[in-house]
Each structure stands twice: as C-alpha cells, then as structure tokens.
XYZ file of C-alpha atoms in Angstrom:
645
model
C 247.103 105.985 40.702
C 247.020 106.004 36.922
C 249.205 108.270 34.810
C 247.845 109.304 31.418
C 249.234 110.941 28.242
C 248.473 110.489 24.576
C 250.657 107.481 24.024
C 250.724 105.430 27.161
C 248.887 104.392 30.292
C 251.046 103.452 33.289
C 251.080 103.404 37.062
C 252.437 106.389 38.957
C 254.515 104.034 41.146
C 255.747 102.050 38.171
C 253.993 100.517 35.207
C 251.970 97.461 36.194
C 251.482 96.613 32.545
C 255.213 96.705 31.868
C 255.812 94.574 34.969
C 253.258 91.906 33.850
C 254.817 91.900 30.388
C 258.212 91.371 31.979
C 256.908 88.457 34.019
C 255.435 86.876 30.905
C 258.690 87.293 29.022
C 260.551 85.817 31.983
C 258.267 82.772 31.947
C 258.669 82.172 28.202
C 262.452 82.518 28.245
C 262.744 80.362 31.332
C 260.686 77.543 29.795
C 263.218 77.235 27.008
C 266.310 77.540 29.109
C 266.126 74.727 31.695
C 269.115 72.979 30.072
C 271.325 76.105 29.866
C 274.134 76.513 32.392
C 273.731 79.561 34.685
C 275.437 82.689 33.336
C 277.478 84.406 36.134
C 277.315 88.218 36.062
C 278.049 91.304 38.281
C 275.883 94.467 38.100
C 277.164 97.956 38.749
C 274.453 100.657 39.148
C 276.003 104.030 38.714
C 274.848 106.520 41.325
C 272.686 109.416 40.224
C 273.876 111.807 42.973
C 270.468 111.722 44.630
C 270.297 109.336 47.563
C 266.547 108.658 47.731
C 266.413 108.015 43.949
C 269.433 105.636 44.224
C 267.652 103.802 47.019
C 264.516 103.411 44.903
C 266.549 102.212 41.880
C 268.443 99.611 43.903
C 265.275 98.371 45.448
C 263.671 97.991 41.950
C 266.642 96.332 40.257
C 266.240 92.614 39.657
C 269.765 92.466 38.161
C 271.193 93.545 41.521
C 268.922 91.603 43.859
C 268.963 88.311 41.999
C 272.593 88.131 40.753
C 273.865 86.052 43.663
C 270.766 84.096 44.615
C 268.900 83.329 41.283
C 271.469 82.478 38.634
C 269.875 81.751 35.242
C 270.883 80.719 31.774
C 271.721 83.206 28.939
C 268.189 83.434 27.460
C 266.560 83.983 30.893
C 269.182 86.563 31.719
C 268.318 88.409 28.473
C 264.733 88.560 29.667
C 265.838 89.866 33.028
C 267.830 92.660 31.331
C 264.842 93.642 29.164
C 262.592 93.690 32.164
C 265.107 95.889 33.984
C 264.356 98.855 31.739
C 260.747 98.942 32.827
C 261.469 98.378 36.459
C 263.992 101.229 36.600
C 261.841 103.535 34.597
C 259.026 102.838 37.093
C 261.384 103.733 39.917
C 262.359 107.016 38.132
C 258.686 107.910 37.626
C 257.861 107.142 41.270
C 260.428 109.809 42.220
C 259.091 112.366 39.756
C 261.438 111.818 36.758
C 259.155 111.122 33.865
C 261.635 111.996 31.123
C 264.476 109.762 32.347
C 266.403 107.256 30.262
C 267.914 103.874 31.309
C 271.108 102.650 29.665
C 272.329 99.089 30.222
C 275.638 97.904 28.809
C 276.896 94.282 29.061
C 280.593 93.377 28.615
C 282.384 90.027 28.536
C 285.138 90.725 31.025
C 287.790 88.463 29.365
C 287.118 89.264 25.722
C 286.211 92.949 26.251
C 283.247 92.712 23.890
C 280.292 95.016 24.777
C 276.570 94.661 23.985
C 273.764 97.101 24.495
C 270.902 95.720 26.630
C 268.375 96.884 24.057
C 269.929 94.985 21.162
C 267.790 92.293 19.536
C 270.909 90.152 19.472
C 271.362 90.206 23.242
C 270.191 86.599 23.890
C 272.449 85.223 21.138
C 275.369 87.239 22.389
C 274.915 85.900 25.893
C 274.620 82.376 24.553
C 278.010 82.800 22.882
C 279.831 83.832 26.030
C 282.293 81.049 26.938
C 281.282 78.827 29.822
C 282.136 80.184 33.270
C 283.099 83.657 31.852
C 281.615 86.453 33.901
C 279.514 89.173 32.298
C 279.858 92.685 33.717
C 276.615 94.706 33.544
C 276.737 98.528 33.913
C 273.507 100.416 34.446
C 273.530 104.219 33.967
C 270.549 106.505 34.559
C 269.885 109.825 32.888
C 267.151 110.987 35.223
C 266.098 114.010 33.213
C 264.148 116.918 34.631
C 262.083 116.623 37.796
C 258.349 116.935 37.142
C 256.098 118.911 39.504
C 252.452 118.858 40.338
C 250.234 120.935 38.071
C 246.585 121.216 38.980
C 245.376 119.289 42.063
C 241.678 118.540 42.246
C 239.346 116.742 44.601
C 236.062 115.641 43.121
C 233.128 113.808 44.530
C 232.477 110.625 42.537
C 228.727 111.064 42.425
C 228.477 114.773 41.546
C 231.814 115.612 39.933
C 232.118 118.766 42.071
C 234.710 119.515 44.664
C 233.727 118.295 48.215
C 233.580 120.853 51.043
C 236.535 120.311 53.290
C 237.331 121.921 56.656
C 240.659 123.740 57.042
C 241.931 120.809 59.144
C 241.060 118.347 56.347
C 242.646 120.501 53.735
C 245.800 120.793 55.818
C 245.841 117.047 56.252
C 245.619 116.502 52.488
C 248.571 118.846 51.954
C 249.053 118.495 48.196
C 249.518 121.766 46.256
C 250.628 122.905 42.835
C 254.356 123.206 42.322
C 255.589 120.554 44.664
C 257.657 117.613 43.227
C 255.467 114.901 41.696
C 256.742 112.139 44.000
C 254.525 109.065 44.117
C 254.839 108.400 47.796
C 253.811 111.993 48.666
C 250.794 111.911 46.310
C 249.569 108.580 47.598
C 250.195 109.503 51.217
C 248.009 112.587 50.843
C 245.011 110.394 50.075
C 245.623 108.340 53.188
C 245.936 111.450 55.306
C 242.712 112.862 53.850
C 240.903 109.556 54.543
C 242.063 109.632 58.175
C 241.038 113.287 58.592
C 237.574 112.629 57.140
C 236.957 109.643 59.384
C 238.344 111.493 62.359
C 235.688 114.156 61.682
C 232.922 111.527 61.871
C 232.778 110.540 58.197
C 232.880 106.885 59.065
C 232.077 105.734 55.550
C 234.446 108.091 53.711
C 236.289 106.792 50.699
C 239.294 108.327 48.978
C 240.057 106.348 45.806
C 243.391 106.039 44.071
C 244.140 109.256 42.213
C 244.327 109.718 38.423
C 247.351 111.605 37.121
C 247.671 113.289 33.730
C 251.166 113.718 32.389
C 251.986 117.072 30.731
C 255.441 116.580 29.109
C 255.483 120.115 27.534
C 255.187 121.785 30.960
C 256.867 118.982 32.891
C 253.938 118.742 35.229
C 251.505 116.063 36.431
C 247.819 116.988 37.030
C 246.165 115.118 39.877
C 242.537 114.244 40.272
C 241.453 112.574 43.540
C 237.992 110.934 43.615
C 236.487 111.434 47.123
C 233.259 110.243 48.715
C 232.964 111.913 52.178
C 229.738 110.275 53.203
C 227.563 111.418 56.118
C 228.783 112.372 59.573
C 227.958 109.549 61.965
C 227.905 109.034 65.769
C 228.873 105.871 67.567
C 225.891 103.529 67.603
C 225.179 100.365 69.542
C 228.264 98.804 71.168
C 228.207 95.068 71.306
C 230.618 92.808 73.146
C 231.382 89.164 72.580
C 233.851 86.671 74.081
C 233.450 87.799 77.729
C 233.271 84.739 79.976
C 234.698 85.479 83.468
C 235.192 89.211 83.080
C 231.969 91.078 83.948
C 230.530 93.016 81.004
C 229.290 95.743 83.341
C 232.926 96.384 84.397
C 234.133 96.536 80.779
C 231.360 98.944 79.840
C 232.217 101.250 82.728
C 235.882 101.094 81.688
C 235.216 101.747 78.032
C 236.147 105.301 77.135
C 234.022 105.540 74.017
C 230.184 105.694 74.354
C 227.104 105.508 72.282
C 225.980 108.860 70.845
C 229.514 110.351 70.659
C 231.054 111.442 67.389
C 232.629 108.578 65.554
C 236.372 109.080 65.770
C 238.803 106.186 64.925
C 241.521 107.591 67.202
C 239.268 107.512 70.280
C 237.960 104.037 69.388
C 241.567 102.687 69.039
C 242.568 104.373 72.307
C 239.623 102.643 74.008
C 240.698 99.272 72.562
C 244.262 99.740 73.703
C 243.161 100.826 77.181
C 241.227 97.582 77.588
C 244.281 95.586 76.717
C 246.218 97.214 79.567
C 243.917 95.574 82.078
C 245.982 92.409 81.827
C 243.094 89.981 81.626
C 242.653 89.886 77.804
C 245.061 88.222 75.424
C 243.363 90.008 72.550
C 240.919 92.850 72.081
C 239.590 93.754 68.633
C 236.942 96.188 67.441
C 235.325 96.544 64.025
C 232.775 98.828 62.430
C 229.407 97.262 61.752
C 229.065 99.319 58.561
C 226.333 97.067 57.188
C 224.255 97.931 60.227
C 224.743 101.777 60.069
C 221.329 103.351 60.626
C 219.839 106.685 61.752
C 223.163 108.513 61.568
C 225.062 106.007 63.763
C 227.834 103.495 63.244
C 227.590 100.374 65.509
C 230.793 98.946 66.933
C 231.545 95.309 67.695
C 234.111 94.587 70.343
C 235.500 91.086 70.505
C 237.507 89.768 73.487
C 239.756 86.775 74.126
C 240.388 86.293 77.834
C 243.862 85.312 79.014
C 244.871 82.669 81.438
C 243.590 83.211 84.977
C 246.663 81.770 86.668
C 250.377 82.225 85.924
C 253.647 81.326 87.555
C 256.785 83.465 87.322
C 260.320 83.452 88.553
C 262.777 86.071 89.704
C 266.539 85.912 89.650
C 269.185 88.546 90.180
C 272.736 88.842 91.383
C 275.170 91.511 92.448
C 278.335 91.135 94.386
C 277.135 93.494 97.141
C 273.578 92.116 97.703
C 274.346 88.607 96.505
C 271.815 86.378 94.724
C 268.111 86.885 94.858
C 265.871 83.989 93.790
C 262.215 83.348 94.123
C 258.860 82.577 92.481
C 255.449 84.189 92.194
C 251.914 82.941 91.537
C 249.323 85.257 90.027
C 245.549 85.061 89.976
C 244.158 87.297 87.274
C 240.572 88.585 87.276
C 240.074 87.433 90.898
C 236.542 88.807 91.366
C 235.513 89.297 87.779
C 236.529 92.984 87.493
C 240.198 92.542 86.438
C 241.487 92.385 89.989
C 244.880 90.743 90.421
C 246.279 88.831 93.376
C 250.053 87.988 93.326
C 251.872 85.882 95.877
C 255.672 86.105 95.911
C 258.366 84.400 98.003
C 262.018 85.282 97.667
C 265.268 84.170 99.255
C 267.750 87.062 99.478
C 271.320 87.652 100.616
C 272.868 84.541 99.001
C 276.347 85.822 99.441
C 277.219 89.462 98.905
C 279.626 91.899 100.526
C 276.772 93.986 102.054
C 275.049 90.889 103.634
C 275.645 89.063 106.903
C 273.430 86.039 105.976
C 270.313 84.731 104.271
C 267.061 86.673 104.359
C 263.603 86.403 102.915
C 260.982 88.555 101.406
C 257.395 87.172 101.272
C 254.484 89.325 100.225
C 250.997 89.357 98.753
C 249.906 92.155 96.318
C 246.397 93.015 95.487
C 245.492 95.305 92.541
C 242.008 96.557 91.752
C 241.538 98.786 88.695
C 238.909 101.521 88.512
C 238.482 101.657 92.303
C 235.506 103.944 93.035
C 236.022 105.727 89.737
C 237.547 105.108 86.291
C 241.287 105.060 85.916
C 241.805 105.106 89.682
C 243.522 102.006 90.886
C 243.896 100.462 94.355
C 247.120 98.742 95.379
C 247.585 96.887 98.649
C 250.388 94.731 100.067
C 251.179 92.716 103.143
C 254.771 91.772 103.468
C 257.070 89.980 105.825
C 260.834 90.322 105.374
C 264.130 89.616 107.041
C 267.321 91.469 105.916
C 270.751 90.929 107.403
C 272.795 93.837 106.081
C 276.167 94.850 107.630
C 274.453 98.117 108.449
C 271.593 96.604 110.433
C 269.614 93.353 110.836
C 265.909 93.702 110.321
C 262.813 91.580 110.758
C 259.568 93.408 109.813
C 255.854 93.053 108.973
C 254.503 95.722 106.616
C 250.984 96.780 105.551
C 250.680 99.198 102.674
C 247.762 100.553 100.678
C 247.495 103.319 98.108
C 245.551 104.869 95.276
C 247.062 105.737 91.913
C 245.361 107.942 89.382
C 246.229 110.090 86.372
C 246.578 113.777 87.148
C 247.347 115.172 83.654
C 248.933 114.056 80.455
C 251.983 111.902 81.343
C 251.385 112.582 85.021
C 250.189 110.135 87.716
C 249.691 110.603 91.414
C 249.739 108.259 94.363
C 248.523 108.620 97.927
C 248.691 105.867 100.451
C 248.921 104.770 104.017
C 251.507 102.304 105.497
C 252.175 100.643 108.837
C 255.300 98.743 109.791
C 256.169 96.722 112.885
C 259.879 95.840 112.955
C 262.736 94.826 115.152
C 266.146 96.122 114.159
C 269.569 95.307 115.540
C 272.337 97.871 114.820
C 275.809 97.898 116.322
C 274.842 95.268 118.906
C 271.709 97.103 120.128
C 268.187 95.821 119.282
C 265.151 97.985 119.232
C 261.563 97.564 118.130
C 259.690 100.278 116.139
C 256.124 100.881 114.990
C 256.142 103.186 111.999
C 253.076 104.874 110.534
C 253.418 106.879 107.289
C 251.351 108.475 104.609
C 253.402 108.444 101.292
C 252.465 110.986 98.635
C 254.084 110.969 95.189
C 253.791 112.312 91.640
C 255.231 110.565 88.621
C 255.938 111.996 85.144
C 256.763 109.880 82.099
C 256.701 110.912 78.422
C 259.086 108.204 77.134
C 256.246 106.364 75.446
C 257.460 103.023 76.894
C 254.636 101.145 78.591
C 256.796 98.207 79.780
C 259.191 99.304 82.586
C 261.697 96.655 81.437
C 261.866 97.919 77.923
C 264.704 100.546 77.568
C 263.637 104.108 76.870
C 265.280 105.896 73.991
C 263.937 109.442 74.415
C 261.886 111.582 76.823
C 261.937 112.148 80.583
C 261.008 110.191 83.628
C 260.626 111.982 86.969
C 259.135 111.328 90.354
C 258.819 113.352 93.571
C 257.925 111.686 96.898
C 257.022 113.058 100.276
C 256.397 110.665 103.141
C 255.354 112.110 106.547
C 256.070 109.514 109.220
C 255.887 108.878 112.895
C 258.073 106.311 114.646
C 256.913 104.885 117.928
C 260.008 103.236 119.365
C 260.498 100.815 122.219
C 262.320 101.719 125.363
C 265.393 103.762 124.539
C 264.158 104.653 121.063
C 261.469 107.203 121.789
C 258.931 108.788 119.461
C 259.944 110.853 116.500
C 258.197 112.711 113.657
C 259.943 113.155 110.389
C 259.235 113.625 106.657
C 261.262 111.812 103.984
C 261.507 113.791 100.703
C 263.220 112.695 97.539
C 263.032 113.351 93.818
C 264.523 111.398 90.902
C 264.664 112.345 87.210
C 266.166 110.633 84.189
C 266.315 111.634 80.569
C 267.341 109.852 77.359
C 268.961 111.412 74.242
C 268.968 109.438 70.970
C 272.157 110.359 69.113
C 270.222 109.747 65.914
C 268.961 113.331 66.385
C 272.512 114.495 65.862
C 272.969 112.395 62.783
C 275.399 110.026 64.453
C 273.581 106.720 64.383
C 270.411 104.835 63.393
C 267.270 105.480 65.513
C 267.408 103.757 68.912
C 270.966 102.410 68.502
C 273.065 104.954 70.442
C 271.569 106.488 73.633
C 272.953 108.840 76.237
C 271.026 108.366 79.539
C 271.223 110.707 82.499
C 269.834 110.243 86.032
C 269.833 112.546 89.047
C 268.534 111.909 92.586
C 268.197 114.202 95.516
C 266.772 113.536 98.973
C 266.350 115.028 102.453
C 264.814 113.993 105.768
C 263.306 116.837 107.767
C 262.193 116.893 111.340
C 264.572 114.602 113.133
C 268.308 113.802 113.353
C 269.938 110.658 112.137
C 269.916 108.795 115.508
C 266.198 109.625 116.072
C 265.168 107.900 112.846
C 264.898 104.121 112.568
C 267.848 102.744 110.652
C 265.841 101.436 107.710
C 264.217 104.875 107.225
C 267.539 106.683 106.823
C 269.178 107.524 103.512
C 271.914 105.360 101.993
C 273.739 105.313 98.730
C 275.773 102.724 96.826
C 274.696 99.930 94.457
C 272.902 99.969 91.086
C 270.235 102.502 92.223
C 272.763 105.247 93.010
C 276.554 104.690 92.789
C 277.888 101.559 91.199
C 281.265 100.365 92.286
C 280.242 100.770 95.970
C 278.321 98.129 97.756
C 274.731 98.693 98.924
C 274.828 101.275 101.743
C 278.521 101.643 101.127
C 278.420 105.402 100.476
C 277.876 107.734 103.424
C 278.865 107.961 107.129
C 280.425 104.831 108.455
C 280.666 103.589 112.054
C 284.231 104.268 112.974
C 286.584 102.595 110.556
C 284.305 99.569 110.050
C 282.104 98.555 107.095
C 278.972 99.330 109.058
C 276.994 102.194 107.500
C 275.167 104.613 109.794
C 272.978 106.208 107.163
C 272.141 109.910 106.828
C 269.490 112.488 106.406
C 270.437 113.859 102.936
C 271.368 112.289 99.676
C 272.407 113.374 96.129
C 273.592 111.221 93.237
C 273.967 111.432 89.481
C 274.739 109.103 86.578
C 275.650 109.439 82.969
C 275.525 106.325 80.831
C 276.165 105.573 77.144
C 274.234 102.654 75.615
C 275.147 101.192 72.245
C 273.193 98.511 70.407
C 275.311 95.998 68.437
C 273.937 93.741 65.727
C 270.437 92.502 66.491
C 270.572 91.226 70.076
C 273.689 92.611 71.720
C 274.767 95.900 73.305
C 277.411 97.679 75.319
C 277.214 100.282 78.069
C 279.710 102.627 79.720
C 278.839 104.716 82.755
C 280.030 106.980 85.584
C 278.175 107.432 88.867
C 278.742 109.927 91.704
C 276.932 110.475 94.968
C 277.124 111.315 98.633
C 275.181 110.969 101.887
C 275.232 113.692 104.518
C 274.508 113.664 108.241
C 272.376 116.815 108.114
C 269.239 117.571 106.130
C 270.895 119.715 103.454
C 272.015 117.745 100.282
C 275.443 118.127 98.689
C 277.222 117.466 102.006
C 279.302 114.504 102.979
C 282.094 112.738 101.109
C 281.578 112.475 97.376
C 282.136 108.947 95.968
C 282.626 108.264 92.254
C 282.357 105.000 90.458
C 282.776 103.998 86.774
C 282.409 100.922 84.699
C 280.866 99.194 81.732
C 278.631 96.332 80.806
C 277.123 94.152 78.133
C 273.472 93.655 77.110
C 271.635 90.804 75.539
C 268.248 91.880 74.256
C 265.426 89.413 74.621
C 261.673 89.837 73.731
C 260.879 90.693 77.377
C 263.775 93.107 77.831
C 267.572 93.291 78.044
C 269.645 90.986 80.256
C 272.167 93.284 81.908
C 275.663 92.562 83.216
C 277.631 95.517 84.581
C 281.056 95.744 86.254
C 281.994 98.841 88.180
C 285.020 100.007 90.234
C 285.262 102.818 92.817
C 287.396 105.739 91.797
C 287.942 106.968 95.393
C 287.366 103.764 97.425
C 285.900 104.130 100.904
C 287.750 102.468 103.860
C 287.011 98.739 103.793
C 284.924 99.236 100.650
C 284.703 96.779 97.745
C 287.387 96.915 95.058
C 284.803 96.158 92.329
C 281.200 95.107 91.993
C 279.222 93.005 89.523
C 275.514 93.474 88.762
C 273.269 91.099 86.795
C 269.642 91.734 86.172
C 266.771 92.150 83.744
C 266.228 95.613 82.215
C 268.378 98.740 82.415
C 269.231 100.254 85.743
C 267.018 103.266 84.928
C-alpha cells in the first residue's frame, strides 16, 4: 500500500525506497571496508511504553539483530546506523506514527566521546575509535501523535465507482473512519474482503494493495482500495488426476462439493481435507481452472497422490500392574479400491506385572469400510482371540464385533453394533463357559479440534455415553442372565493462557470424570469380564489394574462390581521444545450394587515426564496410593504413547 503526500512517496509498512537505498549504501561501504577490523558495539533501544510498537521496532532494528552475528568495520557500521533511521521510521509508520523522530547517539565507552548518528563525520569518528574499544549505541524514539484513518473508499478499477457489497462483505472488510492507521489492520482488511467476496461466489475477485494519502494537518490517512468483484460463479466441471488403485467412482461419491453449486473456497477446502482423512492418499490438492471458466462456472482440478498400500507398525507399552505389552501389526490400505482397510495385529501381553499371573496374547483382525451404504457412514468389524491371566480371573475368548459409526450433529458421532463372545473363565478356582450376545450403542462428542487421538488436547470437551444391552448364556452352574452396562466419560481441557498465565498450549489443566452402572443382574450373575473394575491409568493411578473395588476376602483377587465412579485432575506443563511435566490426582470407587458413589473410595497421586515427538508425547508416570488397599501395590509406573486422556 502506497502512502502519498506532497514531498514523499513511501510504503505504509515501511519505505521500500529507503530500504533499497540503505542496501545500496551498505554495499558501497562494505566494498571499501574488507580490510577494516570489526568494530564491536552494543545497542540499547529505549522503550516507548507501548509494547506492540516496541516489538515492531526491535524486529526492524539491524543494529540490534546483527550486533552479535554480523560484526563489521567502522565504515560499514556507519552505513548500518544511517540505514537504521529509515528502518525504524518504517516501523513507526506501520504502527500509525507518521510524525515520529528517531534519535541515535553513539558513545565511545572508554573515552566518553559522543557522536550523533546523523553526523556527516560519523564514519571518520568510528574509524578513530581505538582498536577493540566498544561503542555504545543508544536509540531513542519520539513516536509523535498517532494518526487515524480519514476517508475509507472502495472503488472498482474499471469504473471508478464504489462496488456493491453485501452487509456480510462490508462487515468482513471492517475498516472505518477514526480507527488507528495501523498497517497490519489496513492490509488485513483487504484480505478479509477478498475472502468474503470469494466465499460469496466471486471466484475471480481481486482486491489490490490500497493507496493511502497522508494528511499531516489533520493527522489522518485516507485509504483507497481498488476492488474488482468479478461475476458470481458456480462450480464447473470437476476433473481428477492421479487415481490409480482408488476407484474414481468412490471418490466422486465421497466428494462433498458438486458441479452446479455456488463456488465457495471454504467448502472446496473442506472437501479436500475430507478426502485426506480416508488414509489412502499421501497428498490431495485442488486448484481453480480459472483459464477455463466459462458460462458462469469455475472448473476445479483435483490431483491425488496415493499412499503406500501396505505398512507395518509396532506397539510397545509398559506399566507395573499390567506389565509389558509388545506386538506388531500389518495393514493393507485400499483393500478393494474404495479406501477399505484391513489390519492384522498380534500382541504378547502380561510380561510381568502385579495384576498378571502369566503371559497372554491378543490377536485380532480389523476391517474398516468408509461410506458404507451412505456417505460418512463407516463400517467397523473385528474378529479377535485373546487370553488374559489376571489375578481376578483367567480368560480365553473368541470375539466377533461389528458396528456402524456415523455423524449425528456437529462434533457428535454415534455408533451402533452387534457383538458375540465365546469365552471360558476361571475365577477363584471355578471354571465356567459363557456365550455373550450384546448390542452396544454409544454417542461421542468432541470439540477439541484434535484429529489425531495421540495428539494432546489443549481446550474443549470430549465426552461419550455407552449403553450395552447383553445376554449371557452360561454353562452349567452359571445360568442365563440379562443385563445392561451403562457408562459415561467426560474430559475437559483448560489452557491457562486464557488467564494470562502462560503462552498458548504450554500450561494445561485437564479434568476427567467417569460414571458407570450395570442394571438387571447382580454381581455374581454377570460374567467376570463384564463387571466393573477400577485401578490403572484409565481410572485411578497408583492402584493396579482391577485393584480398586471389592476384593475376595483379604486376597489380591478382585471380585468386580456393578457400579463405578472415578475422577482425575491433571496439570500439564510444556518445557522447552520437546519436554514436559505432569502432576495428577485420581480418585475412584467400585460398588457391589448398581448405584454409583458406593464402595470404598481410593485416592492416588503422582507425576510424570513427557517427551514430545512428531507422532505424540512419550509418557512416563509414577503414582502412589494415598489410602492403599490390603495387599495393594505401593507404587505403579506407566509408560506409553499419548496422554492418558
């Protein structure tokens, strides 16, 4: 944006002409100063009392930024000082101070001799400073009065008349007479207007850099913005290139923008981002085919780069209660050409651990199909075989699960599924077989804006509510029982930056609450693996897995219960670039009837460290019980990837 008055032409964000002149002077002086010894100096920039202006001045100052990294000889330093006036005046003008004055004074610290930075004898004076003597440079700013906007006009380049804008477009522009003439605000207004015009279908809209006319007598700046709205266009032909194994028909069904709809960049970008979430593309790009715009339409060209079809992953975790967990997975992406995914996983579990009696395994195959029957409705299916040897029970099971997940409303998703489980469980020396049929139903809410579940949330709420009607067909001695498992969990995250305490995302308070109940059957009528337990990183740290709740006599065997409640408060602090600390307190209880908030409340506390990697934080937590259960652990260690919630 150009600023005009009778005597000068400059840039609103700082004079480009002055900057170029300074660069030329630098070059001339440097060419004649190769043999000169570097002149050490220290710069002190006096504060103006206005933090944003001080920040702009410091960012513009070459004397400050180059004093320790680009030492130069006396003549080149003189050029740097002369150039500083223009740079700092440009910073003043960018913040609305067009009548400001820059004062630079240099002083030989040992001899006490001062020299004005504008003096024609500056270079000679610097050349006479004794070798290795330091020069102290003081920069003082008289910022002068703050200028405000005078008239603000929008004109069409072709006609010279004001364009017709909708109220939404005028609001987006947002400039008005009387507001401070701050460069960033003026330039941002043009960007907002451009976005608003394009969002209204003006795909070819142009908003050029503004012209500004300085009025020193009234301390105002008049603004003229050249605007070319252009015609309103619809989305035209949509082309796709780069698809090899992914079926184009699937991509077109998935695409959320269609030919004939109003051209809106936000919807086009949302469609692009949605395609990237399918997991089969390493890159998705879209561009306007403006040269092909015809008959009131704007064609779109989508370009795809397909990712690798096969991948191998590993899994590793450790806690003192569940022991080590190690395994590998193999994934086949785009199995049938419609972004389906098949993942095979094999894990060895129970490698040590105070809640384990021996080694177990977990082997499963997951199948995922997006857009099942209709858009944004996904099918998930799993077949799983596992063996778990907890102190509470020993289980060998085969499970079949299938479900459909779909969005319900903004930030809400729902899931409905069916599951079947055939298992044999030994508890307290008695073995029984169970066939369990269930129909889990759940709703999930998440407005944290974090798409990757491993990435820590810094604000917002996550919540889920689950209801699972079930029937258990037991072997001899177990009988048949009908019951419904109900539980709800919610977590919220508070960034202390909102209280002015820290920088954004550095200091977080995280809260979690869980409540559950089983209706329709008593504890002993429900298979042991379907009962409610607490303890461990998911509920109460400091107590081993299944270590909170009714115990069998005075042993370490957990019975389980039919109600559960637990809560957590955790403070997370980022340190430096890649490290962090956490402190937490957990509390929870398991009851033997279906009403929560019964049983013996157990409380644990502890802390941990974090190492932040590109894929998420590596977590190490240590927790101790504050009212230890009989035969409970005295402390527990948890290592994993990602935060606990």
